[in-house]
CSV table of C-alpha atoms and ligand atoms in Angstrom, one decimal:
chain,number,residue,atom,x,y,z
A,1,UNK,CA,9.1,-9.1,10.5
A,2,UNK,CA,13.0,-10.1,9.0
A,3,UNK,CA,14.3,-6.7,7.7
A,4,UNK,CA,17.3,-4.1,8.3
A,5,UNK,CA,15.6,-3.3,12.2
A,6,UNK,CA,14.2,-6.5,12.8
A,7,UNK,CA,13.4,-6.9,16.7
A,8,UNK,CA,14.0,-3.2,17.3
A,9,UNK,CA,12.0,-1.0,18.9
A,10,UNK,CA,12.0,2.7,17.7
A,11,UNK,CA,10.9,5.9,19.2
A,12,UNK,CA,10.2,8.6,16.5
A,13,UNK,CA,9.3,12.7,17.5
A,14,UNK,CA,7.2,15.2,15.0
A,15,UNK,CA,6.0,11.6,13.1
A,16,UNK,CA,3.3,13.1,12.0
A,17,UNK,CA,5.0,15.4,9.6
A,18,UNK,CA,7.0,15.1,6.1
A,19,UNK,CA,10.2,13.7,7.1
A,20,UNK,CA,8.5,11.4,9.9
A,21,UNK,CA,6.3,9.7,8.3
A,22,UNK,CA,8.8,8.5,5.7
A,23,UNK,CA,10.9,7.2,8.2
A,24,UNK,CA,8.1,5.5,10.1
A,25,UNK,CA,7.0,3.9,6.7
A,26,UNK,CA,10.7,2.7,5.9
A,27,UNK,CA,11.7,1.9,9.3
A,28,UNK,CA,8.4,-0.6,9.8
A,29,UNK,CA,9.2,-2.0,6.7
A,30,UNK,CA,12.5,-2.9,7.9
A,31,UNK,CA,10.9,-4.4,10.7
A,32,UNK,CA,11.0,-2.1,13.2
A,33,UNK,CA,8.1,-1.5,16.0
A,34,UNK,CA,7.8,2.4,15.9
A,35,UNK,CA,5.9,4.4,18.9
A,36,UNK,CA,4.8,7.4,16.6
A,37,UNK,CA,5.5,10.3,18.6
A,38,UNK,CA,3.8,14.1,17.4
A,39,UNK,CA,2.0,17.5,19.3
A,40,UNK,CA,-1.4,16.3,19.5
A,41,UNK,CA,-2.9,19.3,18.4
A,42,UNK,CA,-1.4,21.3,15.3
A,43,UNK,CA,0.7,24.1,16.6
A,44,UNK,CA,1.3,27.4,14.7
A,45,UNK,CA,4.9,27.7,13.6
A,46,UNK,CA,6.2,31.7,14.5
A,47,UNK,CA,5.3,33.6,11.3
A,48,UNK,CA,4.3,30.8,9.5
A,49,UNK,CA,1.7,29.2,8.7
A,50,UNK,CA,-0.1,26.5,10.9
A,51,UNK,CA,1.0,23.4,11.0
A,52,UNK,CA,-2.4,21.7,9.8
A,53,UNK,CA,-3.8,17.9,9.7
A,54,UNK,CA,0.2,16.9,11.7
A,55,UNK,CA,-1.7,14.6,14.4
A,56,UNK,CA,-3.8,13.2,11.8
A,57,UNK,CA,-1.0,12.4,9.5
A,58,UNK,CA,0.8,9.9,11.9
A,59,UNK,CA,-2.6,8.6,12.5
A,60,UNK,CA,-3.0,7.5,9.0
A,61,UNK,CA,0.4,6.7,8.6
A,62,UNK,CA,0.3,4.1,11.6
A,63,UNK,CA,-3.1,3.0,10.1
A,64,UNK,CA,-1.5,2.2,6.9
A,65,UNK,CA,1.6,0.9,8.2
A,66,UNK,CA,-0.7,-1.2,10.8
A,67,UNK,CA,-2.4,-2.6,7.5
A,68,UNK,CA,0.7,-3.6,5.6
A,69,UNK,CA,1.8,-5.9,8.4
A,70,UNK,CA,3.9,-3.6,10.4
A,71,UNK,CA,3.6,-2.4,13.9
A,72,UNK,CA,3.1,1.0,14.7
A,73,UNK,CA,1.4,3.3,17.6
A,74,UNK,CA,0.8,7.2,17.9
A,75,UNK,CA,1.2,8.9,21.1
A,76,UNK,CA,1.1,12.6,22.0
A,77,UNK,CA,4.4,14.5,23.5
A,78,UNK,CA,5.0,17.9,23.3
A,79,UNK,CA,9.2,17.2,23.2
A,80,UNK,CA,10.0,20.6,25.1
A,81,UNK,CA,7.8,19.1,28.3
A,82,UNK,CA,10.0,16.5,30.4
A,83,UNK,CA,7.2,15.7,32.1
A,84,UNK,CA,5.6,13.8,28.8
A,85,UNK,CA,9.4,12.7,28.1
A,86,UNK,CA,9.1,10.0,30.8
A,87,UNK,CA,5.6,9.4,30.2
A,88,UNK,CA,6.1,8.5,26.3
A,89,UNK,CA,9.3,6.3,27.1
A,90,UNK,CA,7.4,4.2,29.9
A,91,UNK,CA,4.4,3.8,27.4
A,92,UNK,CA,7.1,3.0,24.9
A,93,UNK,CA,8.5,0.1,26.8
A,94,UNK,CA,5.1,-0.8,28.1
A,95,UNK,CA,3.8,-1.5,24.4
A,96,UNK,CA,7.1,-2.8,23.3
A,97,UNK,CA,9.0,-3.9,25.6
A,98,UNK,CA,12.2,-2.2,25.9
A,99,UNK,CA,13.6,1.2,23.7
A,100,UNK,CA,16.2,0.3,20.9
A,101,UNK,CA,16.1,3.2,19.0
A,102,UNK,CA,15.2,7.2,19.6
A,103,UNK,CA,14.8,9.4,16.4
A,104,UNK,CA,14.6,13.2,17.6
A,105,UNK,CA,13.2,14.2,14.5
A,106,UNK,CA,11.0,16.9,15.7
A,107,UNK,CA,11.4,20.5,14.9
A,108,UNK,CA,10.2,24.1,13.8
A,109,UNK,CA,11.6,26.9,11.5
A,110,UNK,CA,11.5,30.7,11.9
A,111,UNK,CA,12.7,32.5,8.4
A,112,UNK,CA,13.5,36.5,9.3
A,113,UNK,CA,16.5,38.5,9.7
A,114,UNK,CA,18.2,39.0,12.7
A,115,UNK,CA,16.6,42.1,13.3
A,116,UNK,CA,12.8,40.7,13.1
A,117,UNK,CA,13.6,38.1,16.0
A,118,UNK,CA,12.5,38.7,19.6
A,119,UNK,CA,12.7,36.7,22.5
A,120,UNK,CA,9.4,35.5,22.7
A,121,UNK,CA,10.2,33.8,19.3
A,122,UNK,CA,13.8,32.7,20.2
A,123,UNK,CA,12.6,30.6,23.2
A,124,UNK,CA,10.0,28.8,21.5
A,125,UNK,CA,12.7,27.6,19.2
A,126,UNK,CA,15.0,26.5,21.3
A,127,UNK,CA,12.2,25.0,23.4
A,128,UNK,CA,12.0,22.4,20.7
A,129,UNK,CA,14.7,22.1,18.5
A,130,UNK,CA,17.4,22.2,21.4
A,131,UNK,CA,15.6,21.7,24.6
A,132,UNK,CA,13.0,19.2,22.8
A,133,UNK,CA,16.5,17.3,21.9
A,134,UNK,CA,18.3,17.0,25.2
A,135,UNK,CA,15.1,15.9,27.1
A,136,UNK,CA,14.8,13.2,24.6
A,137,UNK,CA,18.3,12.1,25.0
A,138,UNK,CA,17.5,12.5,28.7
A,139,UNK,CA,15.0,10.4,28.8
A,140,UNK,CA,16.0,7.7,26.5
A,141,UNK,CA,19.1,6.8,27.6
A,142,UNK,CA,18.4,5.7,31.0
A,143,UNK,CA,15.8,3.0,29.0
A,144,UNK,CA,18.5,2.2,27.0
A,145,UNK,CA,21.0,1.3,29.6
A,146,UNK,CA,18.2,-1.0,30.9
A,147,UNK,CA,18.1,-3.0,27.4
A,148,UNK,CA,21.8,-2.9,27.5
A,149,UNK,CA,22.5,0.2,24.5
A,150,UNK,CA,21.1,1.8,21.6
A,151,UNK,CA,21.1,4.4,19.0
A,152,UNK,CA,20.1,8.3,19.6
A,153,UNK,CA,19.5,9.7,15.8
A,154,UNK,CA,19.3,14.0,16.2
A,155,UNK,CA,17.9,16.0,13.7
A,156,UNK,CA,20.1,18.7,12.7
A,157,UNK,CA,20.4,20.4,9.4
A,158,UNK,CA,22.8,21.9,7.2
A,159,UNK,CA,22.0,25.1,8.4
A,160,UNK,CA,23.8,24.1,12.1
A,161,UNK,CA,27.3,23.6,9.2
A,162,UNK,CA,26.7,26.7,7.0
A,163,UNK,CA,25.2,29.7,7.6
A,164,UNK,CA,22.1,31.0,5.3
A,165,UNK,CA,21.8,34.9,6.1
A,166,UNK,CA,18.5,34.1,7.5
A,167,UNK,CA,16.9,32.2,10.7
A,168,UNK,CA,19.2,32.9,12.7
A,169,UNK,CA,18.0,31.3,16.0
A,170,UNK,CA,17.1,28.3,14.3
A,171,UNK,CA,20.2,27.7,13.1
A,172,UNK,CA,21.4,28.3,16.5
A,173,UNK,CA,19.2,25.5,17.5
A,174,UNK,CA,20.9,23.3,14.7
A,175,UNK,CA,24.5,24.0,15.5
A,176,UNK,CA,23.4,23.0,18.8
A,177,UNK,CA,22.4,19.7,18.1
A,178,UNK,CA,25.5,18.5,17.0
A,179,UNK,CA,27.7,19.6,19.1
A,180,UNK,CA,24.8,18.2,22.0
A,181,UNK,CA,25.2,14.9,20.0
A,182,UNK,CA,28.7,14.8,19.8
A,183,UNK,CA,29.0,15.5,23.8
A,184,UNK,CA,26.4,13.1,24.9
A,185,UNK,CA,28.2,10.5,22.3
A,186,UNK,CA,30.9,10.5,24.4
A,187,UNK,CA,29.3,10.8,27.9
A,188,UNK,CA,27.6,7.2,26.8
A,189,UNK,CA,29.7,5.3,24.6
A,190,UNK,CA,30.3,3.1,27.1
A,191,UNK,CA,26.9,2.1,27.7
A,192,UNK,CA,27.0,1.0,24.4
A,193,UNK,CA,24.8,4.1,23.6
A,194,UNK,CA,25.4,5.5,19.9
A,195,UNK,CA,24.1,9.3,19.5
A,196,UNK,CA,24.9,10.4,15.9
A,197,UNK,CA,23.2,13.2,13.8
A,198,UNK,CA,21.4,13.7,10.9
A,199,UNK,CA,21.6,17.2,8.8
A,200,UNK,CA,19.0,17.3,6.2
A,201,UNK,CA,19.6,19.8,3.4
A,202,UNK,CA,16.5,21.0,1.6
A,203,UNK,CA,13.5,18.9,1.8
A,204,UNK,CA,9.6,20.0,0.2
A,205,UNK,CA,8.0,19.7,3.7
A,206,UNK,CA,5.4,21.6,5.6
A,207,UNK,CA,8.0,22.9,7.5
A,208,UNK,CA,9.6,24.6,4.3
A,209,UNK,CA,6.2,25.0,3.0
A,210,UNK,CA,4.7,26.9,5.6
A,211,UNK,CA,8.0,29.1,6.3
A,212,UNK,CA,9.8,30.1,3.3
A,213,UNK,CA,8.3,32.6,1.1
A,214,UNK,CA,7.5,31.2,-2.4
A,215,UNK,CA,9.7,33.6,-3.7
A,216,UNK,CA,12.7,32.4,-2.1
A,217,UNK,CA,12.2,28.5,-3.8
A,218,UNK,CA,13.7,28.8,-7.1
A,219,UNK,CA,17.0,30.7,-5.7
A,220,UNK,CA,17.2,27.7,-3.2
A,221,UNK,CA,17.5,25.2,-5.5
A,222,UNK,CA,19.2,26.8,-7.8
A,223,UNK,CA,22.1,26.6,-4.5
A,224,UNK,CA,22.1,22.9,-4.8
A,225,UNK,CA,24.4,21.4,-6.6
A,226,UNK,CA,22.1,18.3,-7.8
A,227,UNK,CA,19.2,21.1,-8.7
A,228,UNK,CA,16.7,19.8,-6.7
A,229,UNK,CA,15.1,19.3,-3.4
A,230,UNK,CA,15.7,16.0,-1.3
A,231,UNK,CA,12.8,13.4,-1.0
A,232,UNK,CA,11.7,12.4,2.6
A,233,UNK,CA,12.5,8.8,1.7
A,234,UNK,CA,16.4,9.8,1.2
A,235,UNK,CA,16.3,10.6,4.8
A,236,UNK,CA,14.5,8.1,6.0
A,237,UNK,CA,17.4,5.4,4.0
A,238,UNK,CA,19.9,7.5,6.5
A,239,UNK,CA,17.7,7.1,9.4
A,240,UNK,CA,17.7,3.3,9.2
A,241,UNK,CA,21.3,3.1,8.8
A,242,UNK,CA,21.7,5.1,11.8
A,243,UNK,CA,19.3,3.0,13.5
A,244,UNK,CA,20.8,-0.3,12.6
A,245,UNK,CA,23.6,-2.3,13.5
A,246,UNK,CA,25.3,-1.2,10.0
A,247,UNK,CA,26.0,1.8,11.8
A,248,UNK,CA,28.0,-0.4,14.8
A,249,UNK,CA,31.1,1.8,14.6
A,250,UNK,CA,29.4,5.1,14.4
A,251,UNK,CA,28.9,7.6,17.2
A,252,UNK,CA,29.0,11.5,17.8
A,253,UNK,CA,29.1,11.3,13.9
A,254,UNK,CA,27.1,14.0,11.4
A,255,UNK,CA,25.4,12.7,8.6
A,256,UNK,CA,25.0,14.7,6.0
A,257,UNK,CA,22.5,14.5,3.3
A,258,UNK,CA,22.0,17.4,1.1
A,259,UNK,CA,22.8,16.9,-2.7
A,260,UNK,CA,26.3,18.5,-1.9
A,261,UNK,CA,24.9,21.7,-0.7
A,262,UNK,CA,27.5,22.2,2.3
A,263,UNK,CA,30.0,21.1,-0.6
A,264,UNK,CA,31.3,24.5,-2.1
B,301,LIG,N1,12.4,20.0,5.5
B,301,LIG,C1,13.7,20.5,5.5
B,301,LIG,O1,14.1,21.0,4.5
B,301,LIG,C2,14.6,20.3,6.7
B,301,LIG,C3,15.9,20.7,6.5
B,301,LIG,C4,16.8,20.5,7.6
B,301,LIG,C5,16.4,20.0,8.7
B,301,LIG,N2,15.1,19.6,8.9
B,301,LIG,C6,14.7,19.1,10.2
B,301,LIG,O2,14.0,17.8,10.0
B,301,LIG,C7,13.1,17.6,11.0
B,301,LIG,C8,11.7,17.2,10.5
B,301,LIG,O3,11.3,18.3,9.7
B,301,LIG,P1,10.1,18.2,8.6
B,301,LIG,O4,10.7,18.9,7.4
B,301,LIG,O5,9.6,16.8,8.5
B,301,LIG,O6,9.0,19.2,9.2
B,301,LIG,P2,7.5,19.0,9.4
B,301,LIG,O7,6.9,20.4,9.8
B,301,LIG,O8,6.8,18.4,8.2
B,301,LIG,O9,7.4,18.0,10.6
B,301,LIG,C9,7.8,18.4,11.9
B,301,LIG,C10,7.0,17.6,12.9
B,301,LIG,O10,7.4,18.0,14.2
B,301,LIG,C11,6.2,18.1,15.0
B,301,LIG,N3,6.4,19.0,16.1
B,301,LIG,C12,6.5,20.4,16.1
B,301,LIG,N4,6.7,20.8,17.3
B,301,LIG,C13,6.6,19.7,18.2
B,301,LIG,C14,6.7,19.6,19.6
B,301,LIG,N5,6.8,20.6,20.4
B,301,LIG,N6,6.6,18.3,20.1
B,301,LIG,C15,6.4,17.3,19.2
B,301,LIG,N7,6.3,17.4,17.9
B,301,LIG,C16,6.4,18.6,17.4
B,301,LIG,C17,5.1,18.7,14.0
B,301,LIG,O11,3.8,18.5,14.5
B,301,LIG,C18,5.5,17.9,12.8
B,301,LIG,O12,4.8,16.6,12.7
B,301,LIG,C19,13.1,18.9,11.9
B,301,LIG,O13,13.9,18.8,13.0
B,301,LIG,C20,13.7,19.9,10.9
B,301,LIG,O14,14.3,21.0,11.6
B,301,LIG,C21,14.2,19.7,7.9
């Protein structure tokens, strides 16, 4: 298939959800082969609600990319097990035949003060948004050495640039990320290994639909200086720029994309 990711071979985490499935849609249409990569069963966000019908998404959304004449698989990996990790990238090349592209695109949100977190809460963040991350990166890279280099997208957010007054630990998770993606980016930029990341401003998800009070929406937006929310497929245009060889002189990099919210 000729396209921006023609020949490449893409491994994508949390798939199933809003932000995933655009950029498995956009990335198979630029003629990537994309191993769809989500918890196989829906898992209850902390003080949210659950995370309904994820699985099932990237099932449909490979079905439908599948029928348009792209190439797409689902697998199931839990991205704070290391275990799965090696599992998923083996089954990756297996399928494929080699790893090109990793999209750590996976994550949860926690909204509460500072003084409503507990520890229980706080690990299972940083289990996936920061652990999930590194044992991606862990397990990708050694793939990608193999096929002689690749890109590593992260998902950060603008809430690891500027803080929000709430969620706290996840933006902890967030600030993380980058500064993980700038380290790594330097640790393999001689493998020919780019590791850049991506910080999403506000995007109409599950993820912000099942975590941030109703309530809270209209002030949100009203914080954004284009007066509106983002739409999936504006990431997934960043994703695929990431992933390409566009992006050749990129690395350790943050791309922002938040209609100028981290502006002010
Ligand atoms: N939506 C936003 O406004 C926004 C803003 C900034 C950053 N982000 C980041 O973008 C990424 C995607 O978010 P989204 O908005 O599409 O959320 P979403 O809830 O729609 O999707 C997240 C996906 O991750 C999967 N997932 C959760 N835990 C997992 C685990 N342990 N292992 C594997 N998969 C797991 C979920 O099943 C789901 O498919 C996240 O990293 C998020 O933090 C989103």
């Amino acid at each position: 298939m000729a396209g921006r990711l023609a020949g490449k071979v893409v491994l994508l985490t949390g798939a199933g959800g809003g932000l995933g499935s655009a950029q498995a849609r956009l990335m198979a249409e630029e003629g990537a082969s994309v191993m769809m990569a989500n918890l196989l069963e829906d898992k209850v966000i902390a003080d949210g609600l659950p995370a309904s019908g994820l699985w099932d998404n990237a099932q449909k959304t490979a079905e439908e990319i599948r029928q348009s004449g792209g190439k797409a698989e689902v697998i199931a990996l839990d991205v704070a097990d290391e275990q799965q990790w090696q599992e998923v990238v083996l089954a990756t090349e297996k399928t494929f035949g080699k790893l090109d592209v990793l999209v750590n695109n996976a994550g949860i949100y926690y909204h509460a003060g500072l003084l409503e977190h507990t520890t229980e809460k706080f690990h299972e963040i940083v289990a996936v948004n920061q652990l999930g991350c590194l044992l991606g990166m862990k397990a990708a890279v050694p793939a990608m050495q193999r096929n002689g280099g690749g890109s590593i997208i992260n998902f950060a957010s603008i809430y690891g640039i500027a803080g929000a007054g709430t969620s706290t630990a996840y933006q902890s998770t967030k600030g993380a990320v980058r500064l993980m993606t700038k380290s790594a980016s330097l640790e393999f930029v001689a493998d020919n290994i780019r590791i850049n990341s991506i910080c999403p401003g506000m995007f109409d998800t599950n993820l912000f639909e099942s975590s941030v009070p109703k309530e809270a929406w209209e002030p949100l937006v009203d914080m954004v200086p284009m007066k509106r929310f983002g739409k999936p497929k504006e990431i997934a245009y960043g994703t695929v720029f990431l992933a390409s060889d566009e992006s050749s002189f990129m690395t350790g990099a943050d791309l922002v994309i938040d209609g100028g919210y981290t502006c002010p």
